[in-house]
Tab-separated table of C-alpha atoms in Angstrom:
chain	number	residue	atom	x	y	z
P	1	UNK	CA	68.811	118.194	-50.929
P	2	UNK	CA	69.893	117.203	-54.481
P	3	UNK	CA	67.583	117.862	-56.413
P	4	UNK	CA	66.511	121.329	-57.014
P	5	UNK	CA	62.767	122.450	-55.586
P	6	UNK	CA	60.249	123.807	-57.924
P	7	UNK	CA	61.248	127.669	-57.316
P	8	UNK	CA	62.435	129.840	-60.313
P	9	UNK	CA	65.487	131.371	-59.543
P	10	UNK	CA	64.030	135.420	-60.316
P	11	UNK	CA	61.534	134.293	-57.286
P	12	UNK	CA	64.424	133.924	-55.115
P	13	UNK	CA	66.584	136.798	-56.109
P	14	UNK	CA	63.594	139.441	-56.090
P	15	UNK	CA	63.177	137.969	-52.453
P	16	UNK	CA	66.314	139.176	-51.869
P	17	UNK	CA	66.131	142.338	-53.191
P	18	UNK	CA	62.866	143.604	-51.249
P	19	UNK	CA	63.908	141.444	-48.004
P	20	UNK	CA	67.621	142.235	-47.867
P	21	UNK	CA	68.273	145.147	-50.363
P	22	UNK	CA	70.474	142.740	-52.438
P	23	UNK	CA	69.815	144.308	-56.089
P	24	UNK	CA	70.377	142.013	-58.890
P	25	UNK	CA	71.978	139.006	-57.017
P	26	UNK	CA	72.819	135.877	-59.060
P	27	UNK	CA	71.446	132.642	-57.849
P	28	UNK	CA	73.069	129.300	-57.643
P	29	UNK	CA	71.631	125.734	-56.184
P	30	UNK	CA	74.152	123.387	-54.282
P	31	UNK	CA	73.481	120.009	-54.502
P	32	UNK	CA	74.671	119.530	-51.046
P	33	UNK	CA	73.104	117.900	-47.755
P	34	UNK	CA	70.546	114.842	-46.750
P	35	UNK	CA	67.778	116.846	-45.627
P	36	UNK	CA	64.459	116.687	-47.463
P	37	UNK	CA	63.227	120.101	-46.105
P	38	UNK	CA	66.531	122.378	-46.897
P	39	UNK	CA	67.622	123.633	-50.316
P	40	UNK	CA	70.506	125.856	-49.872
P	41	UNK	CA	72.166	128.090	-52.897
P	42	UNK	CA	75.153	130.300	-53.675
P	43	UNK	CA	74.237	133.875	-54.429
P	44	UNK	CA	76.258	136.853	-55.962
P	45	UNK	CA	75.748	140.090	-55.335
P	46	UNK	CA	75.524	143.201	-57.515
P	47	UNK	CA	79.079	144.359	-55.536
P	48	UNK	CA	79.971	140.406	-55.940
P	49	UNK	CA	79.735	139.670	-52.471
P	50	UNK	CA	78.988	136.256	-51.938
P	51	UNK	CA	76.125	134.769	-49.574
P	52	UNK	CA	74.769	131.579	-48.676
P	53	UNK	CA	71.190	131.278	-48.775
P	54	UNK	CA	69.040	128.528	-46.735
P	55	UNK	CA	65.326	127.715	-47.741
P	56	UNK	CA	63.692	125.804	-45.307
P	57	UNK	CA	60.095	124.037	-46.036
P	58	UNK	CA	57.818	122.553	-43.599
P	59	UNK	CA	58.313	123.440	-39.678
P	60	UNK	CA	60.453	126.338	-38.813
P	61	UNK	CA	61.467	126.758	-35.228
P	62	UNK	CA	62.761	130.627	-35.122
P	63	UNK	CA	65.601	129.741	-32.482
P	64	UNK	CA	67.686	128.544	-34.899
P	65	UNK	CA	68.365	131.388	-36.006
P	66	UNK	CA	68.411	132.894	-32.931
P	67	UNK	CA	70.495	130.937	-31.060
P	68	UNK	CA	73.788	130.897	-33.386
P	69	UNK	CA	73.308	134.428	-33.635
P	70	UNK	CA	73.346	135.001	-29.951
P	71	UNK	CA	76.270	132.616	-29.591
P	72	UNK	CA	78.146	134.590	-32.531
P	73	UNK	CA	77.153	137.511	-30.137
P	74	UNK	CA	79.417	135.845	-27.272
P	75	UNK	CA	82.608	135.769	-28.909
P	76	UNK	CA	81.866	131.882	-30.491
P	77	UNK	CA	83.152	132.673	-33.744
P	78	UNK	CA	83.417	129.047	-34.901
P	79	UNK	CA	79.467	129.746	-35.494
P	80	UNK	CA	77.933	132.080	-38.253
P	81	UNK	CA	75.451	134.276	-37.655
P	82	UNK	CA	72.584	135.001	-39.981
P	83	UNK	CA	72.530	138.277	-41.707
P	84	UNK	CA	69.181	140.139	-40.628
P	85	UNK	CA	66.862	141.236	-43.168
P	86	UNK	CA	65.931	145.442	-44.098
P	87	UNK	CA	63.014	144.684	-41.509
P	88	UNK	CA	65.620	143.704	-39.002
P	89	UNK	CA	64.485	139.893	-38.979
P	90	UNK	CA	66.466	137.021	-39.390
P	91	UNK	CA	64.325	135.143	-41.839
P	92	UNK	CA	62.463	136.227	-44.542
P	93	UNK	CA	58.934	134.633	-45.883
P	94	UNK	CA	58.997	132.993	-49.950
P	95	UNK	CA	55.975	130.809	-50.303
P	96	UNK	CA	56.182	127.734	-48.489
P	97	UNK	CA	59.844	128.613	-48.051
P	98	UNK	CA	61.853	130.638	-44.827
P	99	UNK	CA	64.567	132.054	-46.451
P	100	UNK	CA	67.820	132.369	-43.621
P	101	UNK	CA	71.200	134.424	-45.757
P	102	UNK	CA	74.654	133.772	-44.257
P	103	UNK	CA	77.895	135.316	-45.470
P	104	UNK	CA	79.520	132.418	-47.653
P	105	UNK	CA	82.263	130.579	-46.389
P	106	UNK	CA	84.012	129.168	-49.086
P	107	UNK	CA	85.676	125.997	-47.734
P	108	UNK	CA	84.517	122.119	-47.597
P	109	UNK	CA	82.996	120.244	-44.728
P	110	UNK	CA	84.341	117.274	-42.825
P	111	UNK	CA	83.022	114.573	-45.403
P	112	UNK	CA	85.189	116.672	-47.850
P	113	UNK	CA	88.139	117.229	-46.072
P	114	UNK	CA	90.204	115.427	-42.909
P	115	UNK	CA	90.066	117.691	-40.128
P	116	UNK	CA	94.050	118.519	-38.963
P	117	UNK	CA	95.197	117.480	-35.513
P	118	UNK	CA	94.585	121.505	-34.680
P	119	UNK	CA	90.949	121.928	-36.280
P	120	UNK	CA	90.258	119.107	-33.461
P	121	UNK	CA	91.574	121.178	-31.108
P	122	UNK	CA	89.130	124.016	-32.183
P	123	UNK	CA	85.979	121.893	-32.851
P	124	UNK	CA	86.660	120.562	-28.695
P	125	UNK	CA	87.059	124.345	-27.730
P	126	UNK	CA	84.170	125.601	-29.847
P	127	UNK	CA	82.106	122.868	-28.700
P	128	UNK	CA	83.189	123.622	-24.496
P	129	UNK	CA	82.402	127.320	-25.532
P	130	UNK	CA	78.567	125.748	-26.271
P	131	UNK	CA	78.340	123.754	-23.271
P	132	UNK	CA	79.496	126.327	-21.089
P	133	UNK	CA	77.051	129.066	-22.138
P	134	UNK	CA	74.688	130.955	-20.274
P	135	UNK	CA	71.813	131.644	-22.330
P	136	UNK	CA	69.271	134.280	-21.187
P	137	UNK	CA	66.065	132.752	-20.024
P	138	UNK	CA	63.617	134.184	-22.775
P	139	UNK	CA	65.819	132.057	-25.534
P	140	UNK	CA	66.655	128.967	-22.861
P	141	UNK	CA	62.785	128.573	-22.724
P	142	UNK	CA	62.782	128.387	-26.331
P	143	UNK	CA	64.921	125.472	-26.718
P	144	UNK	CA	63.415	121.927	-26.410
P	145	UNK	CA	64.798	119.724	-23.559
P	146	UNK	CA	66.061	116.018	-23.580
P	147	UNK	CA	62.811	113.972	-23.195
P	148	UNK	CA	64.467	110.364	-24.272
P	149	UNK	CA	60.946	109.821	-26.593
P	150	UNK	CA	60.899	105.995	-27.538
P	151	UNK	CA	59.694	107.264	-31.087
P	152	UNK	CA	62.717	106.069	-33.051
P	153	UNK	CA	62.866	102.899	-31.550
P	154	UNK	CA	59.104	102.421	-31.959
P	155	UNK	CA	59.530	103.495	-35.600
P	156	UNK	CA	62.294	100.949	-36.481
P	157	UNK	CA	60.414	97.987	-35.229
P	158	UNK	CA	57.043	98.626	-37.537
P	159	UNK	CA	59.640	99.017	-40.602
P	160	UNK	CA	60.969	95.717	-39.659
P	161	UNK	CA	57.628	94.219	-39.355
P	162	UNK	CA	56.404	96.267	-42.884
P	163	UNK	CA	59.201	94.899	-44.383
P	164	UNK	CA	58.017	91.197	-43.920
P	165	UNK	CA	54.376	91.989	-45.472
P	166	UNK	CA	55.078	95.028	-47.427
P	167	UNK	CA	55.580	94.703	-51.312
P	168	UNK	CA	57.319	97.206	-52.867
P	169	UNK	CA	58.141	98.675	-56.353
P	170	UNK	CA	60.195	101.819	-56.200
P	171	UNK	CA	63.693	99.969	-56.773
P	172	UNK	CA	65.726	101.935	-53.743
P	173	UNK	CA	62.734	100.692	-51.635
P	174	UNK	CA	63.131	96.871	-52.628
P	175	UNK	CA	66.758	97.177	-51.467
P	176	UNK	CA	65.989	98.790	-48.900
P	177	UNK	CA	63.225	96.404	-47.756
P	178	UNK	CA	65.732	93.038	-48.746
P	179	UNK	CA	68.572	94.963	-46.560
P	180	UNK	CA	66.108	94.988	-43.205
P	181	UNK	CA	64.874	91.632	-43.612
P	182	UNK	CA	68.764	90.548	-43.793
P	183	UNK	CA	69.752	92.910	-41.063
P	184	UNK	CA	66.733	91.927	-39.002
P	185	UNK	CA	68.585	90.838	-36.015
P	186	UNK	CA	71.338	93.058	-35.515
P	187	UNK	CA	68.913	95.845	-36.147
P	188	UNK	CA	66.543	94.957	-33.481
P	189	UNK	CA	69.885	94.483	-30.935
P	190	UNK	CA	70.527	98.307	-31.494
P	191	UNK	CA	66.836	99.312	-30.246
P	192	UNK	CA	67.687	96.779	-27.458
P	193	UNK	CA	70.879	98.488	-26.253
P	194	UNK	CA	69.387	101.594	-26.708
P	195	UNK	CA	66.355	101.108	-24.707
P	196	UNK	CA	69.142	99.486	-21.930
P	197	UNK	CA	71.902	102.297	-21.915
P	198	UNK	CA	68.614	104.606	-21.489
P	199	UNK	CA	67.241	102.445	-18.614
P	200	UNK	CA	70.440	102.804	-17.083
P	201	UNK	CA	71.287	106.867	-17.270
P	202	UNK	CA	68.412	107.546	-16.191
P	203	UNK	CA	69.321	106.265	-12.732
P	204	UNK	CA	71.071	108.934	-11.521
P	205	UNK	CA	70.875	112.651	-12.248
P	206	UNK	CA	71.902	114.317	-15.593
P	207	UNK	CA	73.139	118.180	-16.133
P	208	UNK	CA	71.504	119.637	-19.177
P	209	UNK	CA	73.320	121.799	-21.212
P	210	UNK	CA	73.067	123.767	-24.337
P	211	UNK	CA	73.804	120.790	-27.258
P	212	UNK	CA	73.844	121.302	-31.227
P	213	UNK	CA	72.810	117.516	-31.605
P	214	UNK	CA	73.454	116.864	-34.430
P	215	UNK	CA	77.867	117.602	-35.089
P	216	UNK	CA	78.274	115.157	-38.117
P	217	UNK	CA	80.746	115.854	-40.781
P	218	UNK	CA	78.539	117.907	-42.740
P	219	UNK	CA	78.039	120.321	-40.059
P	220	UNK	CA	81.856	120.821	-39.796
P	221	UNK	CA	82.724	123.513	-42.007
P	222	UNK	CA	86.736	124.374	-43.074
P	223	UNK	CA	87.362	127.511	-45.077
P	224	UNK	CA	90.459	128.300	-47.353
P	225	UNK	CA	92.755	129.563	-44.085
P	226	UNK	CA	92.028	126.795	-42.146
P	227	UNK	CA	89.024	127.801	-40.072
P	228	UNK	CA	86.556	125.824	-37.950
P	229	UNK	CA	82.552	126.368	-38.241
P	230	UNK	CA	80.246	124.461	-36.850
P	231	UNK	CA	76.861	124.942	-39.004
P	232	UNK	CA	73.225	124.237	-38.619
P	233	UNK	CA	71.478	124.784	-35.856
P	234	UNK	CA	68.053	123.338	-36.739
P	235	UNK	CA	68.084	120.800	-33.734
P	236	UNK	CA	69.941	122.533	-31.002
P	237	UNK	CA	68.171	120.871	-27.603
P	238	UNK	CA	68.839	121.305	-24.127
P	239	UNK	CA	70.067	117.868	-23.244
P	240	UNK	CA	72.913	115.880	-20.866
P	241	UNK	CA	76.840	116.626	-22.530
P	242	UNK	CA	76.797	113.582	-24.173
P	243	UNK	CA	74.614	114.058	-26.657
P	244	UNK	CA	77.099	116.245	-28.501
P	245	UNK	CA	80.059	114.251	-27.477
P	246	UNK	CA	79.118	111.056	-28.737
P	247	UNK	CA	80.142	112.286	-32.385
P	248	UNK	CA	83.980	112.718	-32.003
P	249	UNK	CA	84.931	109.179	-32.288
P	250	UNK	CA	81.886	107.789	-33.496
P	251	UNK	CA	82.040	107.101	-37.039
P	252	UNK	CA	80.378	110.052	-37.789
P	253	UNK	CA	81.892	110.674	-41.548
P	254	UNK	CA	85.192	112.408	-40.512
P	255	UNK	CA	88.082	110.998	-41.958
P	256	UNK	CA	92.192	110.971	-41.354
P	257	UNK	CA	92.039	109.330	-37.728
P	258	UNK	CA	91.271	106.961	-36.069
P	259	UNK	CA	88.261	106.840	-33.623
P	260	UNK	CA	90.555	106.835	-30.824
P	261	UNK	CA	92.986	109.630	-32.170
P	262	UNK	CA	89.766	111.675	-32.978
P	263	UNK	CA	88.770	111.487	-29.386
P	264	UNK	CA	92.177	112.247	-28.273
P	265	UNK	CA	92.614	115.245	-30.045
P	266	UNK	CA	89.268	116.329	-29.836
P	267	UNK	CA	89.455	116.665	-25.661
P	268	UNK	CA	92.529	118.282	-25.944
P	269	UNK	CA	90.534	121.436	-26.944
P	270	UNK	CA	87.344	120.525	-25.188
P	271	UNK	CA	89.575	119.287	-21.647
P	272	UNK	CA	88.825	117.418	-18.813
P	273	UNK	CA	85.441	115.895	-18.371
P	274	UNK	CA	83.992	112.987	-16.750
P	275	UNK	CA	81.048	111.601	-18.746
P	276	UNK	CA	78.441	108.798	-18.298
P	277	UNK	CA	79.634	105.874	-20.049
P	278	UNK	CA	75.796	104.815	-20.425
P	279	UNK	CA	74.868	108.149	-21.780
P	280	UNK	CA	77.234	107.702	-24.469
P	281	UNK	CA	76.882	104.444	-25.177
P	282	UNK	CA	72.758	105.624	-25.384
P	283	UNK	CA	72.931	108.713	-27.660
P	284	UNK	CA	75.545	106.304	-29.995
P	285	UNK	CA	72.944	103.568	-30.463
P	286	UNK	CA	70.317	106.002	-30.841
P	287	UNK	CA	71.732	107.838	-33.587
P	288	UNK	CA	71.681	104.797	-35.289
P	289	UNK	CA	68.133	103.945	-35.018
P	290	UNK	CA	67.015	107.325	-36.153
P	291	UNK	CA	68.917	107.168	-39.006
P	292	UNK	CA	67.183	104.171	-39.848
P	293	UNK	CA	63.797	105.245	-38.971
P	294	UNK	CA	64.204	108.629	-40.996
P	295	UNK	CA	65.691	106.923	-44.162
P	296	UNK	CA	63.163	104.357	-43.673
P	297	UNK	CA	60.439	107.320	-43.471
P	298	UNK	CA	61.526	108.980	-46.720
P	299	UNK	CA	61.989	105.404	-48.655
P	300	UNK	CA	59.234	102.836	-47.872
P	301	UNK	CA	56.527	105.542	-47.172
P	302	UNK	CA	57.109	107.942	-50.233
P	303	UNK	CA	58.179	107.380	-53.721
P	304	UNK	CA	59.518	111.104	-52.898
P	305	UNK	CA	63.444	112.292	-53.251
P	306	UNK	CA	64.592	111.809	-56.739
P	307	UNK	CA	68.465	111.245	-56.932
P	308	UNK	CA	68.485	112.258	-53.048
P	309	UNK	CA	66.807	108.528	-52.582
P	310	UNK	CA	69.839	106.740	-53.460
P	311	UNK	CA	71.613	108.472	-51.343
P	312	UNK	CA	69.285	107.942	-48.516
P	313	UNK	CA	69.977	103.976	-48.899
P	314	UNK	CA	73.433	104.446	-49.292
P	315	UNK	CA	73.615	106.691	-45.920
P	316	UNK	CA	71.487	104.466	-44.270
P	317	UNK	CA	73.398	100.882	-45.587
P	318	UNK	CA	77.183	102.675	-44.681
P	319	UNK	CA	75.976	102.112	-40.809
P	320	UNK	CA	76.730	98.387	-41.104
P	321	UNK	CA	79.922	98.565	-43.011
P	322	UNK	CA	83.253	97.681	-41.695
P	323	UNK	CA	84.281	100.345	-39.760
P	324	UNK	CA	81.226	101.923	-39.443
P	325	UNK	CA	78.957	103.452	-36.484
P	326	UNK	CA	77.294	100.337	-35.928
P	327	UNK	CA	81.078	98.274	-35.272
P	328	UNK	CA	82.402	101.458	-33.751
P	329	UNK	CA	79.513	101.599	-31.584
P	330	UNK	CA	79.464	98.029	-30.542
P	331	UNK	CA	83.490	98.719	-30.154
P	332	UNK	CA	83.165	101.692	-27.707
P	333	UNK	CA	80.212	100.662	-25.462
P	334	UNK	CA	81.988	99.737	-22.233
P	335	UNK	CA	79.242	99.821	-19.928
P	336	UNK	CA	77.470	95.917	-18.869
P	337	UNK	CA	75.883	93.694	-20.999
């Protein structure tokens, strides 16, 4: 979120002090992040310790906080665990707000910085550590599991049919609206393949394991010394491998390799695995589509966002650049036609 939500700053810090005994603490937004339901802030404490506070509106699923700090638990130390409240929680209640704390990290994520040929190494290691993870069957029943919903792809095509009737008047909308008629076609090819690659996995068996979904970029976090964190864990699903492995080498905002070299580096880490060329090829196109649908979602049906709006287009528009997911996508799928 860039713009900062309607919450007074003494609100937040006197949450603090009766939910986490942090006296006094100084509280700073970050204009950081595409999500519409997360603020997140910089706070100072009385001793100058420094946090990183989460406030999350609308649904709240209580796993993810769970489940990062279980996996911080098992010696996965490329994830950070939530700091628990007095009461022992690890949330705390502001209004319409959950409020999750963090130690801060102070470091840049992957859209800041190039990851190094070793970070690559980590993020495949971290990411095996994930995969490989028993979790205990009270939090495993927690998490959702793959389901393949058609919503995305249902979503894109009434856009692209709103689009042809639809008049507009929010200015990012009209572009928005002129950039789907344009990319009419190629858009409704992506749903296509989608809907194909899916037709085809789901022809022969598929392992589910424990996936953070959603490993672009942002969610790559590099402190001063070098370190690796992999944050967010709003989305984590039970699903086949591929799911998470369809972002090394997939355009996904990382910078300072190739596509190829990313992958290469990346399974050095993560090691040997055999994966399903049509899963891939599935979970690539379908990242695309929701990223439509979503943007599309925020831009044609709301007037909502502020300065975040123009990012929105911009997120959703950098798809179809040279070089981007779409040609990368396109690029990589190696399964029939």
């Amino acid at each position: 979120m860039l713009e900062k939500p309607d919450l007074q700053e003494e609100k937040i810090a006197a949450c603090l002090q009766d939910e986490y005994r942090l006296p006094e603490a100084q509280v700073a937004f970050l204009p950081l992040g595409a999500d519409q339901n997360t603020a997140v802030y910089r706070v100072v404490a009385q001793d100058n310790a420094p946090y990183f506070l989460k406030l999350r509106s609308g649904a709240f699923d209580q796993t993810s906080v769970d489940l990062p700090k279980y996996l911080n638990d098992q010696g996965i130390h490329a994830i950070i665990a939530p700091l628990a409240t007095a009461a022992g929680r690890l949330w705390a209640c502001l209004g319409d707000f959950k409020t999750i704390l963090y130690p801060f990290v102070q470091g840049q994520d992957g859209y800041g910085v190039a990851l190094s040929e070793r970070q690559w190494r980590k993020f495949g290691a971290a990411l095996k550590s994930i995969h490989t993870t028993a979790l205990p069957m009270e939090l495993a029943e927690r998490i959702p599991r793959e389901t393949y919903s058609p919503q995305w792809r249902q979503a894109v095509k009434r856009f692209l049919a709103l689009v042809e009737t639809e008049t507009f008047v929010d200015p990012v909308a009209v572009k928005l609206a002129a950039f789907l008629r344009a990319k009419r076609a190629e858009t409704l090819d992506l749903v296509e393949r989608a809907g194909q690659r899916l037709r085809e996995l789901q022809t022969r068996p598929q392992e589910l394991v424990l996936c953070h979904s959603d490993l672009h970029a942002g969610n790559i976090l590099i402190d001063g010394r070098g370190a690796l964190y992999i944050v967010d864990w709003d989305n984590s699903i039970l699903a086949p491998k591929e799911r998470d492995l369809m972002y090394p080498g997939g355009g996904q905002g990382f910078s300072g390799h190739t596509p190829q070299e990313e992958e290469a580096l990346f399974y050095r880490g993560y090691g040997p695995v055999q994966f399903d060329p049509a899963a891939l090829a599935y979970y690539r196109y379908e990242r695309i589509v929701q990223d439509i649908a979503v943007f599309c979602e925020q831009l044609l049906l709301t007037d909502e966002g502020g300065a975040d709006r123009e990012q929105s287009f911009h997120y959703l528009v950098s798809n179809f650049l040279p070089g981007g997911t779409v040609e990368i996508t396109y690029q990589a799928d190696k399964t029939e036609n």
